[in-house]
CSV table of C-alpha atoms in Angstrom, one decimal:
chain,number,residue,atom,x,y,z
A,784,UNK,CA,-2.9,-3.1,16.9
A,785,UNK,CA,0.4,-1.2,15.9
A,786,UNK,CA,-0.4,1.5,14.2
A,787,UNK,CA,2.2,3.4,12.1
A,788,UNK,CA,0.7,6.9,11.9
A,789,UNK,CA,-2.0,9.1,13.7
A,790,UNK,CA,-4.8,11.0,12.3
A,791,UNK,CA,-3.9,13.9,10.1
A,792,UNK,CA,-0.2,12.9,10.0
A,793,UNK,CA,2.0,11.8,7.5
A,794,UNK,CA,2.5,7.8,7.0
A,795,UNK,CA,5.9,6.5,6.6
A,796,UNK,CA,6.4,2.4,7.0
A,797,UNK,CA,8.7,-0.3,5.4
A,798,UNK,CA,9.1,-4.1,6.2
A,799,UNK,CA,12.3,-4.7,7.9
A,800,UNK,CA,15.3,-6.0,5.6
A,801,UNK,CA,14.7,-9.3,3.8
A,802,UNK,CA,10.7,-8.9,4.1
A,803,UNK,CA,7.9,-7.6,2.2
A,804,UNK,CA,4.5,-6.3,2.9
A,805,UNK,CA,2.2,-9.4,3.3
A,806,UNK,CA,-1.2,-7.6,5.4
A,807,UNK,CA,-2.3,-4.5,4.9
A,808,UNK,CA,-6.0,-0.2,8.2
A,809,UNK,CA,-8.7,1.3,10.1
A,810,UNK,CA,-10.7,4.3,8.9
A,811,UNK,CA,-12.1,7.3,11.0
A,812,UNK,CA,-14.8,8.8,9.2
A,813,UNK,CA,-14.6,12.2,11.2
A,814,UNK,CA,-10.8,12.5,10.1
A,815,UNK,CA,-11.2,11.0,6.7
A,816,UNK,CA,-7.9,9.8,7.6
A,817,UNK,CA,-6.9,6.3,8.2
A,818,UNK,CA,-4.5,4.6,10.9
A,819,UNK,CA,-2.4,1.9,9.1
A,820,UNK,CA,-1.3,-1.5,10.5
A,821,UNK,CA,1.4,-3.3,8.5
A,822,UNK,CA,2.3,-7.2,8.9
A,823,UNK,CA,5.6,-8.4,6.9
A,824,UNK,CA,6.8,-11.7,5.7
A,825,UNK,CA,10.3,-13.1,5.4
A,826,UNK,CA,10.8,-12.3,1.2
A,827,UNK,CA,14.5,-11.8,0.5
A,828,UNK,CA,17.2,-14.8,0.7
A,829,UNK,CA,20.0,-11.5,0.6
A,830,UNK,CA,19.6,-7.8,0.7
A,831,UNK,CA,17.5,-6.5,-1.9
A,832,UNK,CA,17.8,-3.6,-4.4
A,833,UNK,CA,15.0,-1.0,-3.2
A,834,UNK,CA,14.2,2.8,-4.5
A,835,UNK,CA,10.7,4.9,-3.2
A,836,UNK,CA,9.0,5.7,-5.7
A,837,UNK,CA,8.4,9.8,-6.3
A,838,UNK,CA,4.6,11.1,-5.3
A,839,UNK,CA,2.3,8.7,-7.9
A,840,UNK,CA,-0.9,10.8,-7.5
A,841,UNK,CA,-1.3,14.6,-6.9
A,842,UNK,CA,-4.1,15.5,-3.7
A,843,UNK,CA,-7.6,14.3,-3.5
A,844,UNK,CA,-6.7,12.2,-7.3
A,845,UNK,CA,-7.0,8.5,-8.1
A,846,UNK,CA,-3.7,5.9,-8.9
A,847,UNK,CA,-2.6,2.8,-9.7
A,848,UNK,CA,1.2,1.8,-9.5
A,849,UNK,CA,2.8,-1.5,-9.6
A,850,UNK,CA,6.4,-2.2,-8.9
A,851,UNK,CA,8.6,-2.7,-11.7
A,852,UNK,CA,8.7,-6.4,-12.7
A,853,UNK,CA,10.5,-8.4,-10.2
A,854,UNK,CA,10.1,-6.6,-7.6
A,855,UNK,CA,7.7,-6.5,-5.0
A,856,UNK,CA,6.2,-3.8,-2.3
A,857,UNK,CA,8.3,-3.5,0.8
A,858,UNK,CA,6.8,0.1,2.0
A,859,UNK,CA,4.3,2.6,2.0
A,860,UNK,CA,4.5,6.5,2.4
A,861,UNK,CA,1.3,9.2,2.2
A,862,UNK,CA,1.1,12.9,3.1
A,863,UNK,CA,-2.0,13.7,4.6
A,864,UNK,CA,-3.5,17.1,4.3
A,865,UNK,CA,-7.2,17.7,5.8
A,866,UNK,CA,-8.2,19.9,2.9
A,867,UNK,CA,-6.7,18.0,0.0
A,868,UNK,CA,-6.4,14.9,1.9
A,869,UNK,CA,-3.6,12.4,0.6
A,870,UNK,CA,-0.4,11.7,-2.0
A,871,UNK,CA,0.9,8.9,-2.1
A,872,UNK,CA,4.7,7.0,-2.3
A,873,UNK,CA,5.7,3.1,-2.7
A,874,UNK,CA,9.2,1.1,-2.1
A,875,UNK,CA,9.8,-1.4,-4.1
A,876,UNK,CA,12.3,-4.3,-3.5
A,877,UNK,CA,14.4,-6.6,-6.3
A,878,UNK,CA,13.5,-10.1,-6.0
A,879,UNK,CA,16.6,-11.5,-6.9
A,880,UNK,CA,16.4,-14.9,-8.9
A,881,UNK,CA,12.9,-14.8,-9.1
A,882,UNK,CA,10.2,-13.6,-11.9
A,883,UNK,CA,6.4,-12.3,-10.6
A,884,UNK,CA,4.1,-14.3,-12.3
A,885,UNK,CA,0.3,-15.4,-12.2
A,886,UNK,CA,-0.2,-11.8,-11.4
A,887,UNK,CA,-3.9,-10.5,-10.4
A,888,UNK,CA,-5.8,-7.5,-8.7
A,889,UNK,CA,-7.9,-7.9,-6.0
A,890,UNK,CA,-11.8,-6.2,-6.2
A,891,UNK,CA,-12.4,-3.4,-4.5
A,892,UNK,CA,-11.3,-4.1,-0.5
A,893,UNK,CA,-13.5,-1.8,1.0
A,894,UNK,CA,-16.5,0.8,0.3
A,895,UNK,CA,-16.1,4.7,1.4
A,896,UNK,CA,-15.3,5.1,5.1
A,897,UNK,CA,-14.9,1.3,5.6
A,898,UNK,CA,-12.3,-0.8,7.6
A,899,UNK,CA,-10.7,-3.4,6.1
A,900,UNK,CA,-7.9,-5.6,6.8
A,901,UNK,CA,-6.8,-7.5,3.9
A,902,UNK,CA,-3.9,-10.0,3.9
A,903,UNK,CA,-1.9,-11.1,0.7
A,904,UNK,CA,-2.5,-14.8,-0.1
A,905,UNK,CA,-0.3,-17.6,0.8
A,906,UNK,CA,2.9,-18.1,-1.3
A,907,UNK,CA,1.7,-14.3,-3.2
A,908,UNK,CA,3.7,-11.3,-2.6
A,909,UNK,CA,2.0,-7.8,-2.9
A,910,UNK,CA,3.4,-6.1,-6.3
A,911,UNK,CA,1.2,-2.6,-6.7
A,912,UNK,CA,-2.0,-0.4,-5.3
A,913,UNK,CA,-4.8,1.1,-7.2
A,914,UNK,CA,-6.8,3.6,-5.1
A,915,UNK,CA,-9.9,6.0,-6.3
A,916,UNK,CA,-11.0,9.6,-3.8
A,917,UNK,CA,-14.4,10.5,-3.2
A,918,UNK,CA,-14.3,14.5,-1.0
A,919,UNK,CA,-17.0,13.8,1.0
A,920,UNK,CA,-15.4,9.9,2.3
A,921,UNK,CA,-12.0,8.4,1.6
A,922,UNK,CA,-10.5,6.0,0.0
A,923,UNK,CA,-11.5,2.6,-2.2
A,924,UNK,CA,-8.2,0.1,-2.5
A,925,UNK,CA,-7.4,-2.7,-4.7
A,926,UNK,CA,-4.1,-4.7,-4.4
A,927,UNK,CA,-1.9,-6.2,-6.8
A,928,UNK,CA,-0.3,-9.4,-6.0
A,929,UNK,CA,2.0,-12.2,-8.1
A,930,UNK,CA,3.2,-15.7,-7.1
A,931,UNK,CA,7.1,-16.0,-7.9
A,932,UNK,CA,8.7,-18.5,-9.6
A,933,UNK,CA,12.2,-19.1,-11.2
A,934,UNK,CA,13.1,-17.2,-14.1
């Protein structure tokens, strides 16, 4: 695996231009940090229109955040502190021409202190993240994903 960060240090990844986030990680239960591995799929038929979004959770607290309609999640940003653990940040891309629709969140991907490797389905493209902290483990995920189809 390529992994984008290293225990204990922040995270920082986005999909090369034109692409979007279409696998999403490995837990150490020492660290109660994770090492991320991003895969990206071919989303964008021209540049897109992206913004990060500011912090959407405060230390050791819960989220959910979905892009703004139309676009979809292109990056993925946390800063990792071993006694508060994480906050997170999102990029978002315009999908230009295109409306989300048949949107729908995943169950729970993993338990506390679990690896998991999930991968958005075929002809979906990965919209938002909801995530809830336990202090003694680490993080539970669920993803957000829509097909697209004309507007």
């Amino acid at each position: 695996p390529r992994w984008e960060n290293i225990y204990d240090e922040p995270l920082n990844f986005n999909c090369s231009n034109r692409q979007s986030i279409s696998s999403i990680s490995k837990h150490d239960n020492h660290r109660e940090d994770r090492l991320w591995e991003f895969q990206c799929k071919d989303t964008f038929n021209s540049n897109p229109q992206c913004f990060w979004t500011p912090e959407v959770n405060d230390f050791d607290e819960e989220f959910t955040f979905v892009c703004p309609n139309n676009y979809v999640m292109t990056g993925m940003s946390s800063y990792h502190d071993n006694k508060h653990e994480d906050r997170w940040q999102f990029q978002c891309c315009q999908i230009y021409n295109y409306c989300n629709s048949n949107c729908q969140w995943t169950p729970y991907v993993n338990n506390y202190d679990e690896e998991f490797t999930w991968l958005v389905p075929s002809m979906n493209f990965l919209v938002g993240a909801e995530s809830i902290h336990h202090n003694k483990h680490d993080r539970r995920w669920k993803f957000y994903y829509c097909t697209r189809s004309n507007c």
